[in-house]
Amino acid sequence: MSATPQKNRASRRVLAAAAGLATVGALVAAMPAGAHDRGHGHGGGPGHGHKPRTVDVQLLSFNDLHGNLEPPAGSAGNVSETQPDGTVKAIPAGGVEYLATSLRTARKGNPYSVTAAGGDMVGASPLLSGLFHDEPTIEALNGLDLDVTAVGNHEFDEGATELARLQNGGCHPVEGCYEKGKKFNGADFPYLAANVTKEKTGKPLLKPYTVWKKNGVKIGFIGVTLEGTPDIVTANGVKGLKFHDEVETINKYARELDRKGVKSIVALIHEGGAPASTSYNYDCDSPGAGDGISGPIVDIAKGITPKVDALVTGHTHQAYVCTVPDPSGKPRMVTSASSFGKLYTDTTLTYDRRTNDIVRTSVKSANHIVTRDQPKAPDMTRLIDRWNKLAAPIANKPQGWISADINGRGSTAPEKPLGNVIADAQLEGLAPADKGGAEVAFMNPGGIRADLVHKASGSEGDGVVTYGEAFTVQPFTNMMNVVDLTGAQLVTALQQQVSGPNEASPKILQVSKGLTYTLDLTKSGADRVVAGTIKLNGEAIDPARTYRVAMNEFLAGGGDGFPALGQGTNKLVGASDLDLFNAYLAAHSTATAPLAPPATDRITVIQ
């Protein structure tokens, strides 16, 4: 999902000092381009003697983990399941202790099993991973026996050099090694980025594909991120890189694999769609193949060469198992497993040893819940405990108190209670004349990564918001900007929520108190924002007047499809979004007078 990264995280420097960690210079190796043969199949395979004509290969896949090692809290940790009677039940899911158990259980009895991911394994991560530049998550993925992943947009949050470090290992160039006597080894699975090239050389940044092999069975994996990555990552994260068309890139490398005799091909694509239902067990092939899914992945799937046998997708954090026709009209499996490790997809690919290709008519696939009522994987528990000890001095510090859940990520409404709190915190912190003189604040919805949950996550007590919990909501530590925008530019920015690149999938900005307007979803395009209803503190927006507007640096750069917000002038750089959020919690709550969820009455929605 769209989000907002920032590298310089003061909290991390504090942690390094607090924990007295050794600092060692990091060595980031250049990454080789080209193919890579690999295969650590799980379980044993047939020995000598007669081999059957076909063999079933189990493909286990997931996407958008975002460093959620511990089970995600509140509604963001639930999966919707439609019951036989038609009712929908919310089931708590996720956490790598359970994901490891689920994957290991699924592999039993499957001598040919390969595990792949659809990107955003790291980035926008909770404190437990984010504080340590996602080293704990890479370590966990190594333990899960991940074979391969595509890059997602969030793999670029801290730039190409940091991504190379996650792949190759070495201690962080600024903060060094986090554990005395231990060096970070990097990922023992390849990150694939077929459609990302270096501007200077035109060469791929990372490997475009890998070939998994076992007992003569060969399956090629091509990995791409969405072409629009530069629109949803800060400029520093994608500096010196070019992002290319997903379909053209996959087709190019599918031809190359085919020439090399690799006829079975899976595409890992960090781009996705929107199913017609949020239930993971919804039939998106009803009434016909692929009828129940919309969004960018549909056109991509229809354009990818029939040489590719299945598509593992991501980015939209949705759950679906669909068959979308390929260019020849044949059905082809397109899957996505929600987010945060709450689901995994189990796909059976029947491999024909004579043709070296997948028998497409027999491809079967289903999503499965990573339930929390199964045994925890002890190695993942140990990993979490180890990193939690390092994070504890910062993570457990109370920041404020709440009287009930304040939903952000878990809210499906255009206006989210936690969005209002965040926007109000930004306005309050930047309203003083010497802080920028802000009159209104905007927050992008994709930057709200979790809910504030009333139930205690540890020993802090119910209702206490810890630094770790606040960080999980706003993990990017973006610097805030206050800029001049005209009333006309403000109106245009609000219309850009539902038009242009955001028309098909609106991005509704969270707005600070005092800004009100009507969102009419019965209309289309920019008309959905009813211009005549936009008011600030009860007064109509004056197109000619200049307003001081607060937002994070990502939005101020025109990110998330808001070019009007990128036209601001007279910029003042303020504190980080996380600092303002924590200051607001401290100023507006005590143990005896906790902060209540705010009303959501700023945006009037007509359905």
Coordinates of C-alpha atoms in Angstrom, one line a residue:
M1 CA 0.0 0.0 0.0
S2 CA 1.1 3.5 -0.4
A3 CA 3.1 4.9 2.4
T4 CA 5.7 7.4 3.4
P5 CA 9.3 6.4 4.3
Q6 CA 12.0 8.4 5.9
K7 CA 15.5 7.3 6.7
N8 CA 16.8 9.4 9.6
R9 CA 15.1 7.9 12.6
A10 CA 16.2 9.6 15.8
S11 CA 14.6 6.8 17.8
R12 CA 17.1 4.3 16.3
R13 CA 20.0 6.4 17.3
V14 CA 18.6 6.5 20.8
L15 CA 18.2 2.8 20.9
A16 CA 21.8 2.2 19.8
A17 CA 23.0 4.5 22.6
A18 CA 20.6 2.9 25.1
A19 CA 21.6 -0.6 24.4
G20 CA 25.3 0.2 24.1
L21 CA 25.6 -1.6 20.8
A22 CA 28.8 -2.1 18.9
T23 CA 29.2 -0.1 15.7
V24 CA 30.8 -1.8 12.8
G25 CA 31.1 -0.3 9.3
A26 CA 28.8 -2.0 6.9
L27 CA 29.9 -3.3 3.6
V28 CA 27.3 -3.2 0.9
A29 CA 28.2 -5.4 -2.0
A30 CA 27.1 -4.7 -5.6
M31 CA 24.5 -7.1 -6.7
P32 CA 25.0 -9.3 -9.7
A33 CA 22.4 -9.3 -12.4
G34 CA 21.3 -12.3 -14.4
A35 CA 19.8 -15.7 -13.7
H36 CA 20.3 -17.6 -10.5
D37 CA 19.8 -21.4 -10.1
R38 CA 18.5 -22.3 -6.7
G39 CA 16.4 -24.9 -5.0
H40 CA 16.2 -26.0 -1.4
G41 CA 13.2 -28.2 -1.8
H42 CA 11.5 -29.1 1.4
G43 CA 11.3 -32.8 2.3
G44 CA 12.7 -35.7 0.4
G45 CA 12.3 -36.6 -3.2
P46 CA 12.1 -39.9 -5.2
G47 CA 15.4 -41.7 -5.5
H48 CA 16.5 -43.9 -8.4
G49 CA 14.1 -45.8 -10.7
H50 CA 11.1 -45.0 -12.8
K51 CA 9.8 -41.4 -12.5
P52 CA 6.1 -40.8 -13.2
R53 CA 5.3 -38.5 -16.2
T54 CA 3.8 -35.8 -14.0
V55 CA 4.8 -34.5 -10.5
D56 CA 2.8 -32.2 -8.3
V57 CA 4.8 -29.1 -7.2
Q58 CA 3.4 -27.3 -4.2
L59 CA 3.7 -23.5 -4.4
L60 CA 3.2 -21.8 -1.0
S61 CA 3.0 -18.0 -1.2
F62 CA 2.2 -14.9 0.8
N63 CA 2.7 -11.1 0.4
D64 CA 2.9 -7.8 2.2
L65 CA 4.3 -9.1 5.5
H66 CA 5.6 -5.5 6.3
G67 CA 7.7 -6.8 9.2
N68 CA 4.7 -8.0 11.2
L69 CA 6.6 -10.6 13.3
E70 CA 4.2 -10.5 16.2
P71 CA 0.4 -11.0 15.5
P72 CA -1.0 -7.7 14.2
A73 CA -3.2 -6.1 16.9
G74 CA -6.9 -5.2 16.8
S75 CA -9.0 -5.3 13.6
A76 CA -5.9 -5.1 11.4
G77 CA -5.1 -8.6 12.6
N78 CA -8.5 -10.1 11.5
V79 CA -9.4 -12.1 8.4
S80 CA -13.0 -12.1 7.2
E81 CA -14.5 -15.6 6.5
T82 CA -17.9 -16.1 5.0
Q83 CA -19.8 -18.9 7.0
P84 CA -22.1 -21.5 5.4
D85 CA -25.1 -19.5 6.5
G86 CA -23.8 -16.4 4.7
T87 CA -22.8 -14.5 7.8
V88 CA -19.2 -13.1 8.0
K89 CA -16.9 -14.0 10.9
A90 CA -13.7 -12.1 11.9
I91 CA -10.9 -14.5 12.7
P92 CA -7.7 -13.3 14.4
A93 CA -4.7 -14.4 12.3
G94 CA -1.1 -13.8 11.6
G95 CA 2.3 -13.7 13.4
V96 CA 5.4 -15.4 12.2
E97 CA 5.3 -18.0 15.0
Y98 CA 2.0 -19.2 13.5
L99 CA 3.0 -18.6 9.8
A100 CA 6.1 -20.8 10.3
T101 CA 3.9 -23.6 11.8
S102 CA 1.3 -23.2 9.0
L103 CA 3.9 -23.4 6.2
R104 CA 5.8 -26.3 7.8
T105 CA 2.6 -28.3 8.3
A106 CA 1.5 -27.6 4.7
R107 CA 4.8 -28.9 3.3
K108 CA 4.5 -32.3 5.0
G109 CA 3.9 -35.0 2.4
N110 CA 4.9 -32.7 -0.4
P111 CA 8.4 -33.6 -1.5
Y112 CA 8.3 -30.9 -4.2
S113 CA 7.5 -27.6 -2.3
V114 CA 8.6 -24.1 -3.1
T115 CA 7.8 -21.0 -1.1
A116 CA 7.5 -17.6 -2.8
A117 CA 6.4 -14.1 -1.9
G118 CA 4.9 -11.1 -3.7
G119 CA 6.9 -8.2 -2.2
D120 CA 6.7 -5.7 0.7
M121 CA 8.2 -8.2 3.1
V122 CA 9.8 -5.2 4.9
G123 CA 9.1 -1.5 5.2
A124 CA 6.3 0.3 7.1
S125 CA 7.1 -2.3 9.8
P126 CA 6.2 -2.3 13.5
L127 CA 8.9 -1.2 16.0
L128 CA 10.2 -4.7 16.6
S129 CA 11.4 -4.9 13.0
G130 CA 11.5 -1.2 12.0
L131 CA 13.8 -0.1 14.8
F132 CA 16.5 -2.5 13.5
H133 CA 16.1 -1.6 9.8
D134 CA 14.1 -4.9 9.3
E135 CA 17.0 -7.2 10.0
P136 CA 14.7 -9.3 12.3
T137 CA 12.2 -9.9 9.5
I138 CA 14.9 -11.0 7.0
E139 CA 16.2 -13.4 9.7
A140 CA 12.6 -14.7 10.2
L141 CA 12.1 -15.2 6.5
N142 CA 15.3 -17.2 6.3
G143 CA 13.9 -19.3 9.1
L144 CA 10.6 -19.8 7.2
D145 CA 12.6 -21.2 4.3
L146 CA 11.4 -18.6 1.8
D147 CA 12.8 -19.5 -1.6
V148 CA 12.3 -16.2 -3.5
T149 CA 10.4 -12.9 -3.4
A150 CA 9.7 -10.0 -5.7
V151 CA 10.6 -6.6 -4.4
G152 CA 7.7 -4.3 -3.4
N153 CA 7.6 -0.6 -3.3
H154 CA 8.4 -0.7 0.4
E155 CA 11.7 -2.5 -0.2
F156 CA 12.8 0.9 -1.6
D157 CA 11.8 3.0 1.5
E158 CA 15.4 3.4 2.5
G159 CA 16.9 3.3 -1.0
A160 CA 18.7 0.8 -3.2
T161 CA 21.9 0.6 -1.1
E162 CA 19.9 -0.5 2.0
L163 CA 18.0 -3.0 -0.1
A164 CA 21.4 -4.4 -1.3
R165 CA 22.4 -4.7 2.4
L166 CA 19.3 -6.6 3.2
Q167 CA 20.1 -9.0 0.4
N168 CA 23.9 -9.4 1.0
G169 CA 24.3 -8.7 4.7
G170 CA 26.6 -6.5 6.6
C171 CA 26.0 -4.2 9.5
H172 CA 24.1 -0.9 9.1
P173 CA 26.4 1.8 7.8
V174 CA 25.3 4.3 10.5
E175 CA 24.2 2.2 13.4
G176 CA 26.5 -0.7 13.0
C177 CA 25.7 -4.2 14.4
Y178 CA 22.9 -4.5 16.8
E179 CA 24.1 -7.5 18.7
K180 CA 27.6 -7.9 20.1
G181 CA 29.7 -10.4 18.2
K182 CA 26.9 -11.0 15.6
K183 CA 27.0 -9.8 12.0
F184 CA 23.8 -9.5 9.9
N185 CA 24.1 -12.2 7.2
G186 CA 21.4 -10.9 4.8
A187 CA 18.7 -12.8 3.0
D188 CA 19.4 -16.4 1.9
F189 CA 16.7 -16.1 -0.7
P190 CA 17.0 -13.9 -3.8
Y191 CA 15.1 -10.6 -4.1
L192 CA 13.9 -10.2 -7.7
A193 CA 13.4 -6.8 -9.4
A194 CA 13.2 -7.5 -13.2
N195 CA 11.6 -4.1 -14.0
V196 CA 14.0 -2.0 -11.9
T197 CA 17.1 -0.7 -13.7
K198 CA 19.9 1.7 -12.8
E199 CA 19.6 5.0 -14.7
K200 CA 23.3 5.3 -15.4
T201 CA 23.9 1.8 -16.8
G202 CA 20.5 0.6 -17.8
K203 CA 21.3 -2.7 -16.1
P204 CA 18.9 -4.5 -13.7
L205 CA 19.3 -3.4 -10.0
L206 CA 18.8 -7.0 -8.8
K207 CA 18.4 -10.4 -10.4
P208 CA 15.4 -10.4 -12.8
Y209 CA 14.6 -14.1 -12.2
T210 CA 15.7 -17.3 -10.5
V211 CA 15.2 -21.0 -11.4
W212 CA 14.1 -23.4 -8.7
K213 CA 15.3 -27.0 -9.4
K214 CA 14.7 -30.3 -7.8
N215 CA 15.3 -33.8 -9.3
G216 CA 15.0 -32.5 -12.8
V217 CA 12.0 -30.3 -12.1
K218 CA 12.6 -26.7 -13.1
I219 CA 10.4 -23.7 -12.3
G220 CA 11.4 -20.1 -13.2
F221 CA 10.3 -17.2 -11.1
I222 CA 10.2 -13.6 -12.5
G223 CA 9.8 -10.8 -9.9
V224 CA 8.5 -7.3 -10.6
T225 CA 7.2 -4.4 -8.5
L226 CA 4.6 -2.0 -9.7
E227 CA 5.7 0.5 -12.4
G228 CA 4.2 3.3 -10.3
T229 CA 6.6 2.7 -7.4
P230 CA 8.2 6.2 -7.7
D231 CA 4.7 7.8 -7.1
I232 CA 4.4 6.1 -3.7
V233 CA 7.9 6.2 -2.3
T234 CA 9.9 9.3 -1.4
A235 CA 12.3 10.6 -4.0
N236 CA 15.4 9.5 -2.0
G237 CA 14.2 5.9 -2.0
V238 CA 14.1 5.6 -5.8
K239 CA 17.0 7.9 -6.7
G240 CA 19.0 6.7 -9.7
L241 CA 16.5 4.0 -10.6
K242 CA 14.0 3.5 -13.4
F243 CA 10.8 1.4 -13.1
H244 CA 9.5 -0.3 -16.3
D245 CA 6.2 -1.7 -17.5
E246 CA 5.3 -4.9 -15.7
V247 CA 3.8 -6.8 -18.7
E248 CA 6.6 -5.9 -21.1
T249 CA 9.3 -6.9 -18.5
I250 CA 7.7 -10.2 -17.6
N251 CA 7.2 -11.1 -21.3
K252 CA 10.8 -10.3 -22.1
Y253 CA 12.2 -12.5 -19.3
A254 CA 9.6 -15.3 -20.0
R255 CA 11.0 -15.5 -23.5
E256 CA 14.6 -15.7 -22.1
L257 CA 13.7 -18.5 -19.7
D258 CA 11.8 -20.3 -22.5
R259 CA 15.0 -20.2 -24.7
K260 CA 17.0 -21.6 -21.8
G261 CA 14.6 -24.6 -21.6
V262 CA 12.6 -23.4 -18.5
K263 CA 9.0 -23.9 -19.6
S264 CA 7.3 -23.6 -16.2
I265 CA 7.2 -20.0 -15.1
V266 CA 5.6 -18.2 -12.2
A267 CA 5.4 -14.3 -12.1
L268 CA 5.7 -12.6 -8.7
I269 CA 4.1 -9.2 -9.1
H270 CA 3.9 -6.5 -6.5
E271 CA 0.6 -5.1 -7.9
G272 CA -2.9 -6.3 -7.2
G273 CA -6.6 -6.0 -7.5
A274 CA -9.8 -5.5 -5.5
P275 CA -12.1 -8.5 -5.0
A276 CA -15.8 -7.8 -4.8
S277 CA -15.8 -9.2 -1.3
T278 CA -13.4 -8.8 1.6
S279 CA -13.9 -12.5 2.7
Y280 CA -10.8 -14.6 1.9
N281 CA -13.0 -17.6 0.9
Y282 CA -15.1 -15.6 -1.6
D283 CA -15.4 -17.1 -5.1
C284 CA -14.0 -14.5 -7.4
D285 CA -14.7 -16.7 -10.4
S286 CA -18.4 -16.1 -10.0
P287 CA -20.3 -15.8 -12.2
G288 CA -17.4 -16.3 -14.7
A289 CA -13.6 -16.6 -14.6
G290 CA -12.1 -13.5 -12.9
D291 CA -15.5 -11.7 -12.8
G292 CA -15.1 -11.0 -9.1
I293 CA -11.9 -8.9 -9.3
S294 CA -11.1 -5.5 -10.6
G295 CA -8.1 -3.2 -10.5
P296 CA -4.6 -3.0 -12.2
I297 CA -3.8 -6.7 -11.9
V298 CA -6.6 -7.6 -14.3
D299 CA -5.1 -5.8 -17.3
I300 CA -1.7 -7.0 -16.3
A301 CA -2.8 -10.6 -16.2
K302 CA -4.6 -10.3 -19.6
G303 CA -1.3 -9.0 -21.1
I304 CA 1.2 -11.4 -19.8
T305 CA 2.3 -14.1 -22.2
P306 CA 0.8 -17.6 -21.9
K307 CA 4.3 -18.9 -21.2
V308 CA 3.7 -17.8 -17.6
D309 CA 1.7 -20.4 -15.7
A310 CA 0.6 -18.6 -12.5
L311 CA 0.7 -15.1 -11.0
V312 CA 1.4 -14.4 -7.3
T313 CA 0.4 -10.8 -6.6
G314 CA 0.2 -8.3 -3.7
H315 CA 0.2 -4.6 -2.9
T316 CA -3.5 -4.1 -2.3
H317 CA -3.5 -6.3 0.9
Q318 CA -6.5 -8.2 -0.4
A319 CA -7.3 -11.9 -0.5
Y320 CA -8.3 -13.6 -3.7
V321 CA -7.8 -16.8 -5.8
C322 CA -9.0 -16.1 -9.3
T323 CA -8.6 -17.4 -12.8
V324 CA -8.1 -14.5 -15.2
P325 CA -7.9 -15.4 -18.9
D326 CA -4.4 -15.1 -20.5
P327 CA -4.0 -13.5 -24.0
S328 CA -4.9 -16.8 -25.6
G329 CA -8.1 -17.0 -23.6
K330 CA -7.0 -19.8 -21.3
P331 CA -7.7 -19.5 -17.6
R332 CA -4.7 -18.7 -15.4
M333 CA -4.4 -18.6 -11.6
V334 CA -4.0 -15.1 -10.0
T335 CA -3.6 -15.2 -6.2
S336 CA -3.0 -12.8 -3.3
A337 CA -2.9 -13.7 0.4
S338 CA -4.1 -10.5 2.2
S339 CA -1.3 -9.0 4.3
F340 CA 0.7 -9.2 7.5
G341 CA 1.1 -13.0 7.3
K342 CA -2.6 -13.6 8.0
L343 CA -3.0 -15.9 5.1
Y344 CA -0.9 -18.1 2.9
T345 CA -1.8 -19.5 -0.6
D346 CA -1.3 -23.2 -1.4
T347 CA -1.2 -23.8 -5.2
T348 CA -0.7 -27.2 -6.8
L349 CA 1.2 -27.0 -10.1
T350 CA 1.2 -30.3 -12.0
Y351 CA 4.6 -30.5 -13.8
D352 CA 4.9 -32.6 -17.0
R353 CA 8.4 -34.1 -17.2
R354 CA 8.1 -34.7 -20.9
T355 CA 7.3 -31.1 -21.8
N356 CA 8.9 -29.5 -18.7
D357 CA 5.7 -27.4 -18.5
I358 CA 2.8 -27.0 -16.1
V359 CA -0.4 -28.7 -17.0
R360 CA -2.5 -25.5 -16.7
T361 CA -5.9 -27.3 -16.7
S362 CA -5.0 -29.0 -13.4
V363 CA -3.7 -26.0 -11.4
K364 CA -5.5 -25.8 -8.1
S365 CA -5.2 -23.0 -5.5
A366 CA -6.7 -21.9 -2.2
N367 CA -6.0 -19.4 0.6
H368 CA -5.7 -20.7 4.1
I369 CA -5.9 -18.7 7.4
V370 CA -2.7 -18.6 9.6
T371 CA -4.8 -19.2 12.7
R372 CA -3.5 -18.4 16.2
D373 CA -4.9 -21.6 17.8
Q374 CA -2.0 -23.8 16.4
P375 CA 1.3 -24.3 18.2
K376 CA 3.9 -21.5 17.9
A377 CA 7.1 -22.3 16.1
P378 CA 9.7 -22.3 19.0
D379 CA 12.5 -20.8 16.8
M380 CA 10.3 -17.9 15.8
T381 CA 9.4 -17.3 19.5
R382 CA 13.1 -17.2 20.4
L383 CA 13.8 -14.8 17.5
I384 CA 11.0 -12.4 18.7
D385 CA 12.1 -12.6 22.3
R386 CA 15.7 -11.8 21.4
W387 CA 14.8 -8.7 19.4
N388 CA 12.2 -7.6 21.9
K389 CA 14.8 -7.5 24.7
L390 CA 16.9 -5.1 22.5
A391 CA 13.8 -2.9 21.7
A392 CA 12.3 -2.9 25.2
P393 CA 14.0 0.3 26.6
I394 CA 12.3 2.4 23.9
A395 CA 9.3 0.2 22.9
N396 CA 7.7 0.0 26.4
K397 CA 7.7 3.7 27.2
P398 CA 4.1 5.0 27.7
Q399 CA 3.1 7.9 25.4
G400 CA -0.6 8.4 26.4
W401 CA -3.9 6.7 27.3
I402 CA -7.0 5.8 25.3
S403 CA -10.5 4.9 26.5
A404 CA -11.3 2.5 23.6
D405 CA -9.9 1.2 20.3
I406 CA -9.2 4.0 17.8
N407 CA -9.2 2.4 14.4
G408 CA -7.0 3.4 11.6
R409 CA -5.8 0.6 9.4
G410 CA -8.7 -1.5 10.4
S411 CA -11.3 1.1 9.4
T412 CA -12.8 0.8 5.9
A413 CA -14.6 4.2 6.2
P414 CA -13.3 7.1 4.1
E415 CA -12.8 9.1 7.3
K416 CA -11.0 7.1 10.0
P417 CA -11.0 7.9 13.7
L418 CA -7.3 7.5 14.0
G419 CA -6.8 9.6 10.8
N420 CA -8.6 12.5 12.6
V421 CA -6.3 12.1 15.6
I422 CA -3.2 12.1 13.5
A423 CA -4.3 15.1 11.4
D424 CA -5.3 17.0 14.5
A425 CA -1.9 16.2 16.1
Q426 CA -0.1 17.6 13.0
L427 CA -2.2 20.8 13.0
E428 CA -1.8 21.4 16.7
G429 CA 2.0 20.9 16.6
L430 CA 2.5 23.1 13.5
A431 CA -0.1 25.9 14.1
P432 CA 2.1 28.2 16.2
A433 CA 3.6 31.0 14.1
D434 CA 7.1 29.9 14.8
K435 CA 6.3 26.3 13.9
G436 CA 4.8 27.1 10.5
G437 CA 1.4 28.7 11.2
A438 CA -0.6 25.8 9.8
E439 CA -4.3 26.3 9.3
V440 CA -5.1 22.8 8.1
A441 CA -3.4 19.4 8.0
F442 CA -3.7 16.4 5.6
M443 CA -2.7 12.8 6.2
N444 CA -2.5 10.1 3.5
P445 CA -4.5 7.0 4.5
G446 CA -1.8 4.6 3.4
G447 CA 0.6 6.0 6.0
I448 CA -1.6 4.9 8.8
R449 CA -0.3 1.4 9.4
A450 CA -2.3 0.0 12.3
D451 CA -5.0 0.8 14.9
L452 CA -4.5 2.1 18.4
V453 CA -5.8 -0.9 20.5
H454 CA -7.1 -0.5 24.0
K455 CA -6.1 -4.0 25.1
A456 CA -2.6 -4.2 26.4
S457 CA 0.0 -5.7 24.1
G458 CA 2.4 -6.5 26.9
S459 CA 2.6 -5.7 30.6
E460 CA 1.8 -1.9 30.3
G461 CA -1.9 -2.3 31.1
D462 CA -5.1 -1.8 29.1
G463 CA -5.5 1.7 27.5
V464 CA -1.8 2.6 27.6
V465 CA -0.3 3.6 24.3
T466 CA 3.4 2.7 24.3
Y467 CA 6.1 4.1 22.0
G468 CA 6.2 0.8 20.2
E469 CA 2.4 1.0 19.5
A470 CA 2.7 4.6 18.3
F471 CA 5.6 3.7 16.1
T472 CA 3.6 0.8 14.6
V473 CA 0.9 3.4 13.6
Q474 CA 3.4 5.8 12.1
P475 CA 6.6 3.9 11.3
F476 CA 8.2 6.1 8.7
T477 CA 9.2 9.0 10.9
N478 CA 8.5 11.4 8.1
M479 CA 9.5 15.0 8.6
M480 CA 6.5 17.4 8.5
N481 CA 6.2 20.3 6.0
V482 CA 4.1 23.4 6.2
V483 CA 3.6 25.1 2.8
D484 CA 1.6 27.9 1.1
L485 CA -1.2 26.6 -1.1
T486 CA -4.0 28.7 -2.7
G487 CA -7.6 27.9 -2.1
A488 CA -7.8 26.8 -5.7
Q489 CA -4.9 24.3 -5.2
L490 CA -6.6 23.0 -2.0
V491 CA -9.8 22.3 -3.8
T492 CA -7.9 20.6 -6.7
A493 CA -6.0 18.4 -4.2
L494 CA -9.2 17.3 -2.6
Q495 CA -10.6 16.4 -6.1
Q496 CA -7.4 14.4 -6.8
Q497 CA -8.5 12.0 -4.1
V498 CA -11.1 10.6 -6.5
S499 CA -9.7 11.5 -9.9
G500 CA -6.7 10.9 -12.1
P501 CA -4.6 8.0 -10.8
N502 CA -6.9 7.8 -7.8
E503 CA -10.1 7.5 -9.7
A504 CA -10.4 3.7 -9.7
S505 CA -9.2 3.3 -6.1
P506 CA -9.8 6.6 -4.2
K507 CA -7.3 7.8 -1.6
I508 CA -9.3 9.8 0.9
L509 CA -7.0 12.2 2.8
Q510 CA -7.5 12.4 6.6
V511 CA -8.2 16.0 7.4
S512 CA -7.8 18.1 10.6
K513 CA -10.7 19.6 12.6
G514 CA -12.3 22.6 11.0
L515 CA -12.2 21.3 7.4
T516 CA -15.5 19.9 6.2
Y517 CA -16.9 18.8 2.8
T518 CA -19.3 16.4 1.1
L519 CA -18.1 13.3 -0.8
D520 CA -20.8 12.2 -3.2
L521 CA -19.9 8.6 -4.3
T522 CA -22.9 8.5 -6.7
K523 CA -21.0 10.8 -9.0
S524 CA -17.8 10.1 -11.0
G525 CA -14.3 11.5 -11.1
A526 CA -13.5 14.9 -9.5
D527 CA -17.2 15.7 -9.2
R528 CA -17.4 13.3 -6.3
V529 CA -15.9 16.0 -4.1
V530 CA -18.6 18.6 -4.0
A531 CA -16.6 21.8 -4.4
G532 CA -19.2 24.2 -3.1
T533 CA -19.3 22.3 0.3
I534 CA -15.6 22.7 1.1
K535 CA -15.3 24.9 4.2
L536 CA -12.6 25.7 6.7
N537 CA -13.9 26.7 10.1
G538 CA -17.3 27.3 8.6
E539 CA -16.1 29.6 5.8
A540 CA -16.1 28.6 2.1
I541 CA -12.6 28.1 0.7
D542 CA -11.5 31.3 -1.1
P543 CA -9.7 30.2 -4.4
A544 CA -7.5 33.3 -4.4
R545 CA -6.5 33.2 -0.7
T546 CA -3.2 31.6 0.5
Y547 CA -3.5 28.9 3.2
R548 CA -0.8 27.4 5.3
V549 CA -1.1 23.6 5.0
A550 CA 0.7 20.9 7.0
M551 CA 1.5 17.4 5.7
N552 CA 4.3 14.9 5.7
E553 CA 7.1 15.3 3.2
F554 CA 5.8 12.5 1.1
L555 CA 2.5 14.3 0.4
A556 CA 4.4 17.6 0.1
G557 CA 6.3 16.0 -2.8
G558 CA 3.1 15.3 -4.6
G559 CA 3.1 11.6 -3.6
D560 CA 0.1 9.2 -3.8
G561 CA -1.3 11.0 -6.9
F562 CA -1.6 14.5 -5.3
P563 CA 0.4 16.8 -7.7
A564 CA -1.5 19.8 -6.4
L565 CA 0.0 19.3 -2.9
G566 CA 3.5 19.3 -4.5
Q567 CA 3.0 22.9 -5.7
G568 CA 3.4 24.4 -2.2
T569 CA 5.8 27.3 -1.7
N570 CA 7.4 29.0 1.3
K571 CA 8.1 25.6 2.9
L572 CA 9.0 25.2 6.5
V573 CA 10.3 21.8 7.7
G574 CA 8.9 20.8 11.1
A575 CA 9.2 17.9 13.6
S576 CA 8.6 14.3 12.5
D577 CA 5.0 13.0 12.2
L578 CA 5.7 10.5 15.0
D579 CA 7.0 13.2 17.4
L580 CA 3.9 15.3 16.8
F581 CA 1.6 12.2 17.3
N582 CA 3.3 11.3 20.6
A583 CA 3.2 15.0 21.8
Y584 CA -0.5 15.1 21.1
L585 CA -1.1 11.9 23.0
A586 CA 0.8 13.3 26.0
A587 CA -1.0 16.6 25.9
H588 CA -4.5 15.2 25.5
S589 CA -4.6 12.1 27.7
T590 CA -3.9 11.0 31.3
A591 CA -4.5 7.7 33.1
T592 CA -7.7 9.2 34.6
A593 CA -8.8 11.1 31.5
P594 CA -7.9 8.9 28.5
L595 CA -8.3 10.1 24.9
A596 CA -11.6 8.9 23.5
P597 CA -12.1 8.0 19.8
P598 CA -13.1 11.2 18.0
A599 CA -16.3 11.7 16.0
T600 CA -16.0 11.2 12.3
D601 CA -18.1 14.1 11.1
R602 CA -15.7 16.0 8.9
I603 CA -16.5 14.3 5.6
T604 CA -20.2 13.8 4.7
V605 CA -20.4 10.7 2.5
I606 CA -23.3 10.2 0.1
Q607 CA -23.3 6.6 -1.1

